[in-house]
Coordinates of C-alpha atoms and ligand atoms in Angstrom, one line a residue:
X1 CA -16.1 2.8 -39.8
X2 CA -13.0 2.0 -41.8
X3 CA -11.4 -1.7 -41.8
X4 CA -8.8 -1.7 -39.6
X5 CA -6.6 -3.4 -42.0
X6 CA -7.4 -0.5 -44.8
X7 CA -5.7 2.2 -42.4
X8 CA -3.2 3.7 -44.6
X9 CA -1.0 4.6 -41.2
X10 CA -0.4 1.5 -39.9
X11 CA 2.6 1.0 -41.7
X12 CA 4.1 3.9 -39.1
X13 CA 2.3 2.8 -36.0
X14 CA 4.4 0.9 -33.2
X15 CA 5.2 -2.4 -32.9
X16 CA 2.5 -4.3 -31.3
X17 CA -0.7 -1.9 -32.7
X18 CA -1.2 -4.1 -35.7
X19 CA -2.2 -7.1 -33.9
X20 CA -4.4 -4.8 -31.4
X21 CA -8.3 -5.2 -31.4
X22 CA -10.3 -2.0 -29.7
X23 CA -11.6 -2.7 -26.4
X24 CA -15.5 -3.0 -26.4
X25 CA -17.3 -1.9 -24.4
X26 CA -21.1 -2.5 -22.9
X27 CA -23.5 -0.7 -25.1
X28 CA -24.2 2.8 -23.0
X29 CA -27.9 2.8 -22.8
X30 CA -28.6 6.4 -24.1
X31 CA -26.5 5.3 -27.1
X32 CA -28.9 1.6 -27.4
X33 CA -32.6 4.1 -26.9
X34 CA -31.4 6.3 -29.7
X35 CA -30.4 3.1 -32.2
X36 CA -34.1 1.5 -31.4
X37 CA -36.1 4.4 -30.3
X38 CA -36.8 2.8 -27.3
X39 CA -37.3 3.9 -23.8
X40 CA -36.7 1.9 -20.5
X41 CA -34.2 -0.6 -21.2
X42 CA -32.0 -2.1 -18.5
X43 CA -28.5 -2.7 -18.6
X44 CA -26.5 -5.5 -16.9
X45 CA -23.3 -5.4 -19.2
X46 CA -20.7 -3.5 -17.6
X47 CA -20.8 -4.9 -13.8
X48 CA -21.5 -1.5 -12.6
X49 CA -23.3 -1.4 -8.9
X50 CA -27.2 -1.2 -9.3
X51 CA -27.3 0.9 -6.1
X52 CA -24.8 3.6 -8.1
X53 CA -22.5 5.4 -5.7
X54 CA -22.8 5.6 -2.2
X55 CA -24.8 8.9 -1.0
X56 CA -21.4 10.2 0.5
X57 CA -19.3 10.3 -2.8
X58 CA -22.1 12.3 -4.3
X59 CA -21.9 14.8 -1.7
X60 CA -17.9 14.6 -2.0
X61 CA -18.7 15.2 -6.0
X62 CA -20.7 17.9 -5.3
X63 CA -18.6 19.9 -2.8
X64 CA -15.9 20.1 -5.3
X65 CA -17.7 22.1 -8.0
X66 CA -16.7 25.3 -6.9
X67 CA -12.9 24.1 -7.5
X68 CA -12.9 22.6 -10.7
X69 CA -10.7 24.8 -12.3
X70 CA -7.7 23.9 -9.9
X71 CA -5.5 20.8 -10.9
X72 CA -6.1 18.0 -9.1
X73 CA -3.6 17.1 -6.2
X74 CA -1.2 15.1 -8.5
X75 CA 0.2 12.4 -5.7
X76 CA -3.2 12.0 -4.4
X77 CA -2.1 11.9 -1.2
X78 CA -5.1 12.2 1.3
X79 CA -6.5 9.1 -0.5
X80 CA -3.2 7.0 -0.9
X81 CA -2.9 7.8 3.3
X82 CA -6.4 7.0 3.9
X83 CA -5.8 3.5 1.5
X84 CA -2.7 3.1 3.2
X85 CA -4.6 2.6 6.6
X86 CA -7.4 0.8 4.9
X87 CA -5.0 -2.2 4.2
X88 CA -2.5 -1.3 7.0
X89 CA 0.7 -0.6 4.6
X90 CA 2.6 2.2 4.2
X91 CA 1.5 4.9 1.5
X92 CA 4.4 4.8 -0.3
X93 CA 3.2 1.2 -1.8
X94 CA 0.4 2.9 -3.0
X95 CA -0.1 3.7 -7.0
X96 CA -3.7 5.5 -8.1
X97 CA -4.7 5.3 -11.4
X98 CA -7.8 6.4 -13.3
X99 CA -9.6 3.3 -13.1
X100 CA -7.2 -0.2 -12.1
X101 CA -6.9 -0.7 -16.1
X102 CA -4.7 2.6 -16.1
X103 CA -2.3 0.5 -13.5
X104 CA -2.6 -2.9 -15.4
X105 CA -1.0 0.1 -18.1
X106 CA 1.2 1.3 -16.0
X107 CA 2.4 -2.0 -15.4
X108 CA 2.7 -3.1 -18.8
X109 CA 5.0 0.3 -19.9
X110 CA 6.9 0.2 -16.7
X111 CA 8.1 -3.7 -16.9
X112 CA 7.0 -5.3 -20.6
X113 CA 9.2 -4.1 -24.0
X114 CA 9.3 -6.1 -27.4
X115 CA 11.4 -9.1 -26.8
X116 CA 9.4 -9.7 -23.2
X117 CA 6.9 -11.7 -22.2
X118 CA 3.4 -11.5 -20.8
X119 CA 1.1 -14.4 -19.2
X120 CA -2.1 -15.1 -19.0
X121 CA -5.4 -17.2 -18.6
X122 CA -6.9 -17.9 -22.2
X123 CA -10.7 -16.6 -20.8
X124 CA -8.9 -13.6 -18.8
X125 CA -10.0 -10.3 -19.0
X126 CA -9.6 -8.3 -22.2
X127 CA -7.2 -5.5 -21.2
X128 CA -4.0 -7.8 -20.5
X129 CA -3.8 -8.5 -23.9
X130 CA -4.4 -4.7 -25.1
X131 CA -1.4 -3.4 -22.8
X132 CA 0.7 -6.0 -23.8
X133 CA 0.5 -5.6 -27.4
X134 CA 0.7 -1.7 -26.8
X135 CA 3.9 -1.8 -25.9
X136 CA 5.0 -4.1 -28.6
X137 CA 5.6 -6.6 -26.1
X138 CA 4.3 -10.8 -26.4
X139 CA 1.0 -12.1 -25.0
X140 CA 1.4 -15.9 -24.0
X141 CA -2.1 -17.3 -23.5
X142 CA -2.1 -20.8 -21.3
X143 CA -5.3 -23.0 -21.7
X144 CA -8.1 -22.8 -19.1
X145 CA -9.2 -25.7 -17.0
X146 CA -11.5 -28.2 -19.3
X147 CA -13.4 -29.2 -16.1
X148 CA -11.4 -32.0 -15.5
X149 CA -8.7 -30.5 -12.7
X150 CA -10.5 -27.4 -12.1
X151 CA -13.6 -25.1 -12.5
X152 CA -14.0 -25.3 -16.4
X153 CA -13.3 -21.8 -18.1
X154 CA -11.1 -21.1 -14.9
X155 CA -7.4 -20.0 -14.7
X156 CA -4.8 -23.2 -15.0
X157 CA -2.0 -22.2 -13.0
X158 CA -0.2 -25.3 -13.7
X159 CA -0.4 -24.4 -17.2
X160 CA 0.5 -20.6 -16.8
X161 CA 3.3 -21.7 -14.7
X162 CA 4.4 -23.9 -17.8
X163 CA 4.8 -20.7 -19.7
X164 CA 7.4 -19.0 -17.5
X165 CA 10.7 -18.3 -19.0
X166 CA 13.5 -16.3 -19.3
X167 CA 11.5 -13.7 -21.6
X168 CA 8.9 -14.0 -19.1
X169 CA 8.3 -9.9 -16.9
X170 CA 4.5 -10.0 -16.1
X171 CA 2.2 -12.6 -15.0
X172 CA -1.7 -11.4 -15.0
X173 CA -4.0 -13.2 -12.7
X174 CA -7.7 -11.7 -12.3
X175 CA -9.4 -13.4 -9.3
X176 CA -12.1 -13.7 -9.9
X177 CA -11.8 -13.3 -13.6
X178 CA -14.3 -11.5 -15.8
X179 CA -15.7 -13.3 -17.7
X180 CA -15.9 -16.2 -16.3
X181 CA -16.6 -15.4 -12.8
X182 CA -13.6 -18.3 -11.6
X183 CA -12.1 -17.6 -8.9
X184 CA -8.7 -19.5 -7.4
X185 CA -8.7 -20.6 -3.6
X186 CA -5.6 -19.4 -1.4
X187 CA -3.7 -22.1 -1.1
X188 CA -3.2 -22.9 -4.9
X189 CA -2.3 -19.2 -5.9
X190 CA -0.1 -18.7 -3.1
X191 CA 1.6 -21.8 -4.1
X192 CA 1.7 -20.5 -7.8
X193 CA 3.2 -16.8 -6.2
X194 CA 6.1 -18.3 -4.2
X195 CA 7.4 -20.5 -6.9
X196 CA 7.7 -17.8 -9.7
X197 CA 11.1 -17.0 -10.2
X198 CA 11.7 -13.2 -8.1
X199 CA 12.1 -11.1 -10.8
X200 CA 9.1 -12.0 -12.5
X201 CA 6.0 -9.2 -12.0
X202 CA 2.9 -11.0 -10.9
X203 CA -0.4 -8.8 -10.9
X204 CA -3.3 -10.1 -8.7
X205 CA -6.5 -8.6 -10.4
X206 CA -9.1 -8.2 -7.2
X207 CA -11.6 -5.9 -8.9
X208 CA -14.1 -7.6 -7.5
X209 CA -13.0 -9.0 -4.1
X210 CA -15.5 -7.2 -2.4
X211 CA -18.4 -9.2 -3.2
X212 CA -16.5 -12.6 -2.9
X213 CA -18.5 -14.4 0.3
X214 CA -16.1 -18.0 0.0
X215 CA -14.1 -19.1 3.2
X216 CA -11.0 -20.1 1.0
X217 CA -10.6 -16.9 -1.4
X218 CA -7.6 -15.1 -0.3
X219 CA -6.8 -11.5 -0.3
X220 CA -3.7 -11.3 -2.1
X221 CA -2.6 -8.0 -0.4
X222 CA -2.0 -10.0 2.9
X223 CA 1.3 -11.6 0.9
X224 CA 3.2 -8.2 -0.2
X225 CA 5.6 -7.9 2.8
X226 CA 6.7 -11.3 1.4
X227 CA 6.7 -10.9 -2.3
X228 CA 8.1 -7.9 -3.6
X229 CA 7.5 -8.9 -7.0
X230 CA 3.7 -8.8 -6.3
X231 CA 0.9 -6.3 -7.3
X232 CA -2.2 -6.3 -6.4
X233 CA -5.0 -4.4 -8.1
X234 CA -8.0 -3.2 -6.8
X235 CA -11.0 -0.8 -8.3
X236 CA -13.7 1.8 -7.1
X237 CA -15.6 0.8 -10.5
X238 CA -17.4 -2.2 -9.4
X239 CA -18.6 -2.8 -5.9
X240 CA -18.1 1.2 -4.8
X241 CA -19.9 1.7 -7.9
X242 CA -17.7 5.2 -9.4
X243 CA -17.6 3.5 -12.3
X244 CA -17.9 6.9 -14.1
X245 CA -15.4 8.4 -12.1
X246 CA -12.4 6.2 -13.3
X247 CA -10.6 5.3 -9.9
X248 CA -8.3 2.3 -9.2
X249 CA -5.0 1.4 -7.1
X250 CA -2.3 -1.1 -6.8
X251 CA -0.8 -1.9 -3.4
X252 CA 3.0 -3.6 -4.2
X253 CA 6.8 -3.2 -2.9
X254 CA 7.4 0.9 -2.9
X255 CA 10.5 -0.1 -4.7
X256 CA 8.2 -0.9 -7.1
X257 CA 5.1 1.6 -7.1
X258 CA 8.2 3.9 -7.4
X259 CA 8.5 2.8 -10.8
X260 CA 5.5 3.1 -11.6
X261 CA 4.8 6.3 -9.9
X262 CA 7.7 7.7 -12.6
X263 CA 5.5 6.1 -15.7
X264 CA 2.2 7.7 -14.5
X265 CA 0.7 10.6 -15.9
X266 CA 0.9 13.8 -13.1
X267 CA -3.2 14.6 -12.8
X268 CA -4.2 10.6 -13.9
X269 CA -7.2 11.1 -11.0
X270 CA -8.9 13.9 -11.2
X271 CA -10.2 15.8 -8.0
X272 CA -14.1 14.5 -8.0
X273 CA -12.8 10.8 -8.4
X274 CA -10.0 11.6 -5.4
X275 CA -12.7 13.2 -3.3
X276 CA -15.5 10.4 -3.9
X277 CA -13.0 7.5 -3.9
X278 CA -11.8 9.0 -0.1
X279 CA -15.5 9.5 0.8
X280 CA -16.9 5.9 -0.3
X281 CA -14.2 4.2 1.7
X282 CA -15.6 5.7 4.9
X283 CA -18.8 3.7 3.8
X284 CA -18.4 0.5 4.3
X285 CA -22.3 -0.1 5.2
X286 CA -23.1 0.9 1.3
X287 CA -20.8 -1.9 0.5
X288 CA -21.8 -4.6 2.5
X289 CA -25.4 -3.3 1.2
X290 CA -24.6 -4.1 -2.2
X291 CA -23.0 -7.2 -1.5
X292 CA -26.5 -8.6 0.0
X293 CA -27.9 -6.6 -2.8
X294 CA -25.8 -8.9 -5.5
X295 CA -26.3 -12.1 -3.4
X296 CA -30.2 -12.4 -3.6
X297 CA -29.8 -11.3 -7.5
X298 CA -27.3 -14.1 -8.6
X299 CA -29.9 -16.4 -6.6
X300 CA -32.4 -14.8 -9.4
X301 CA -30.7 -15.1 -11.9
X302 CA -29.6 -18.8 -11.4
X303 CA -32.9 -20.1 -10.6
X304 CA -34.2 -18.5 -14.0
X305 CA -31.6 -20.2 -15.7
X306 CA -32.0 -23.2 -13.9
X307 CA -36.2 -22.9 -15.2
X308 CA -35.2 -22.2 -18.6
X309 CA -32.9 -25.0 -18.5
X310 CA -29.8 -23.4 -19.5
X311 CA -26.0 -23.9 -18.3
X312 CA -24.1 -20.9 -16.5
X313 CA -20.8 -21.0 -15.1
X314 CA -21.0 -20.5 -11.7
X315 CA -19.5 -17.4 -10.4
X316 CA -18.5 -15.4 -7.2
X317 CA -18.1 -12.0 -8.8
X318 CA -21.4 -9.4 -9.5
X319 CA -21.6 -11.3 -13.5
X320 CA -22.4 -14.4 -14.4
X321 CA -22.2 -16.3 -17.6
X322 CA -24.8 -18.2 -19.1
X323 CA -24.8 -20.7 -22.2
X324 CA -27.5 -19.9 -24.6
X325 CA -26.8 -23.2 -26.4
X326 CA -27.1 -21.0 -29.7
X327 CA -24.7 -17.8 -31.3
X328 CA -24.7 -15.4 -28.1
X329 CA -24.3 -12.3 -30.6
X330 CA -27.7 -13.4 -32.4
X331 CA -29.3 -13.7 -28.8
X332 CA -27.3 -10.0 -28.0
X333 CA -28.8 -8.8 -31.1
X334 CA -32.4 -9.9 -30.2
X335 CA -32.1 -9.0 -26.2
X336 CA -31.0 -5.1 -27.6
X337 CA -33.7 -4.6 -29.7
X338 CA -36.1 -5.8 -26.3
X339 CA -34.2 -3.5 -24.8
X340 CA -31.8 -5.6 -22.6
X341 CA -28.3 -4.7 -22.9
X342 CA -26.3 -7.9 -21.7
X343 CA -22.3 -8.5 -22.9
X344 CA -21.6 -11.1 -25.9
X345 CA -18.0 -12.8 -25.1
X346 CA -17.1 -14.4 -28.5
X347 CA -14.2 -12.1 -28.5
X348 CA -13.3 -14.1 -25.3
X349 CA -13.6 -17.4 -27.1
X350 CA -16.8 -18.1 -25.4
X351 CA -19.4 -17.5 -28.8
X352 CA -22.3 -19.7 -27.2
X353 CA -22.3 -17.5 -23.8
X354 CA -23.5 -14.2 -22.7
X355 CA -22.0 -12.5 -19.7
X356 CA -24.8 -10.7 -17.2
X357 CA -23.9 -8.6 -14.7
X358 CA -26.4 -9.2 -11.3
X359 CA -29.1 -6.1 -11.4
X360 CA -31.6 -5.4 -9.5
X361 CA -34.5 -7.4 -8.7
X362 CA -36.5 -5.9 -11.0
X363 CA -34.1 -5.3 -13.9
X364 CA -32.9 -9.2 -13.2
X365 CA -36.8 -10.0 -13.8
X366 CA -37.4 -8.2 -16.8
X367 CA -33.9 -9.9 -18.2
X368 CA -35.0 -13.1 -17.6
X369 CA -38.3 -12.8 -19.4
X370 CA -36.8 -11.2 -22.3
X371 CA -34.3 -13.5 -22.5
X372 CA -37.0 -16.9 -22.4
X373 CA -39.3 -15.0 -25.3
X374 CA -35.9 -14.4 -27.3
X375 CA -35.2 -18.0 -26.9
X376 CA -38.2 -19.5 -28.1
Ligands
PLP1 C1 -13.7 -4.0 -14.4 C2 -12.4 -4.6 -14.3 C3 -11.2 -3.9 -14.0 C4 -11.2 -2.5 -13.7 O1 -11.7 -1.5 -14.3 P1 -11.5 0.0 -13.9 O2 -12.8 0.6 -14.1 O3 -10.5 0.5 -14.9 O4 -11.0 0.0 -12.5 C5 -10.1 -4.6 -13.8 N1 -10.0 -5.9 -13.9 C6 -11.0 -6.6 -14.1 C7 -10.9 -8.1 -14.2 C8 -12.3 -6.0 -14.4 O5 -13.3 -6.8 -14.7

């Protein structure tokens, strides 16, 4: 592929695209067998459910093929209704998007321009930058905890809050955050919420609330009657496993979720991810099954690193990062050709880690023997 800094049409692209790095995704594992000519590989990059989508979203899939050549219903309305009563709020504070990054988007073009300011974790997850800088607008990346005041890698809200000026519009938070699988207790982002200044937009990430099992992580969506500066994210990628589907929401003020309803693309969910999204919901049981599911895994997981002697971050989220004392790309580049498809994270100034997302037992298994033969 061309260097980026060869393209001859930069020079006309908008503000903000120069300094802009392509997302990267996991390796898909069809793309990893053809590379290697390999068969069975696992993947734990992506933090996809290993139980896939619950047996009534398929169904909801599948009833829908006779309609596929009908738009989809553009305001979504029987699943903003239905996650209206999921979180007891009115619809109207409801905003869909095709996966939660398409609102993190829709936040950035609704509320960031060039001359404004975005904050952030250094550590936090990749896509804040990307719609930042997509709208020409500034990223302003405060230091994580060194381990000394907090979880190490984690979000330092001291710090972020250090960052807040006039310039300042958005203020990311992902908790947990992938990567690092940190996650901020209640009463210390609460604190952090109230004291921003009102017209400041602060975005609670909770793509992965669902598996969170701690007494003193809060649910951020319990605070919007009092902040109306407040969005809170959530996704049908991870735990609901429609990863493939691309579904995600924001709950906030409708004042706001007005806004962004006027920014959003008309069909930005398409009918299959509507019907499945509505269908999963109404199975709680498959969640609470992956949940258990993702508990006895990161037990695996840990103890093998724990046998191979090896530091991990602990986290609360379906992931966990491990410290291969060594480049974590080499170790990538060795798992892959074993077959294991795992996620490097220099890009997230983390070179020495690799970032696993919780498998099955068997998948976890095979991961952990690849990964003490790669390492010898
Ligand atoms: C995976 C992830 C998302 C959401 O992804 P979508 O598939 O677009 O919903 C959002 N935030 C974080 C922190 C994530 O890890």
């Amino acid at each position: 592929m061309q260097k980026i800094t060869d393209n001859p049409f930069l020079k006309y692209a908008a503000p903000g695209i120069s300094g802009l790095h392509p997302y990267i995704p996991g390796k898909p594992i069809s793309e990893l067998e053809r590379e290697f000519g390999i068969c069975d590989s696992v993947k734990l990059a992506s933090n996809e459910n290993p139980l896939g989508a619950s047996p009534k979203a398929k169904a909801a899939v599948a009833a829908l093929l006779d309609e596929l050549a009908r738009y989809p219903d553009g305001g979504g309305f029987e699943l903003r209704t239905a996650l209206a009563k999921f979180h007891s709020i009115e619809a109207e504070a409801v905003t869909l998007g095709n996966g939660s990054n398409d609102v993190l988007d829709l936040i950035a073009r609704t509320f960031l321009a060039p001359g404004s300011e975005a904050i952030f974790s250094e550590h936090a997850f990749a896509v804040y930058p990307i719609c930042t800088q997509a709208v020409g607008a500034t990223s302003r990346v405060a230091p994580a905890h060194d381990g000394s005041a907090g979880p190490r890698f984690g979000h330092n809200l001291k710090a972020m809050r250090e960052l807040v000026g006039e310039k300042t519009r958005v203020v990311f938070i992902a908790n947990p955050n992938n990567p690092t699988g940190t996650w901020l207790p209640k009463n210390e982002l609460l604190e952090f919420v109230d004291g921003l200044p009102s017209q400041v937009i602060v975005v609670v990430d909770e793509a992965y609330t669902e598996y969170v099992e701690e007494g003193a992580y809060p649910d951020a969506t319990q605070w919007l009657g009092q902040y109306p500066n407040l969005i809170v994210t959530r996704t049908f990628s991870k735990a609901y496993g429609l990863a493939a589907l691309r579904v995600g929401y924001g709950l906030s003020h409708p004042d706001v979720a007005e806004l962004l309803n006027r920014v959003r693309q008309p069909f930005n969910v398409n009918a299959p991810a509507l019907a499945a999204a509505l269908a999963t919901l109404g199975d709680q049981a498959h969640i609470r099954q992956s949940v258990a599911v993702n508990r006895t895994g990161m037990a695996q997981l840990i103890a093998g690193f724990e046998k191979l002697g090896l530091d991990y971050i602990p986290s609360v989220g379906n992931f966990v990062c491990v410290d291969v004392g060594r480049s974590g790309a080499e170790v990538d580049a060795k798992l892959l050709r074993e077959g294991c498809i795992t996620r490097p994270i220099g890009g997230y100034g983390m070179p020495q880690h690799l970032r696993i997302t919780v498998g099955l037992e068997d998948e976890n298994q095979r991961f952990l023997q690849t990964l003490e033969s790669v390492l010898k």
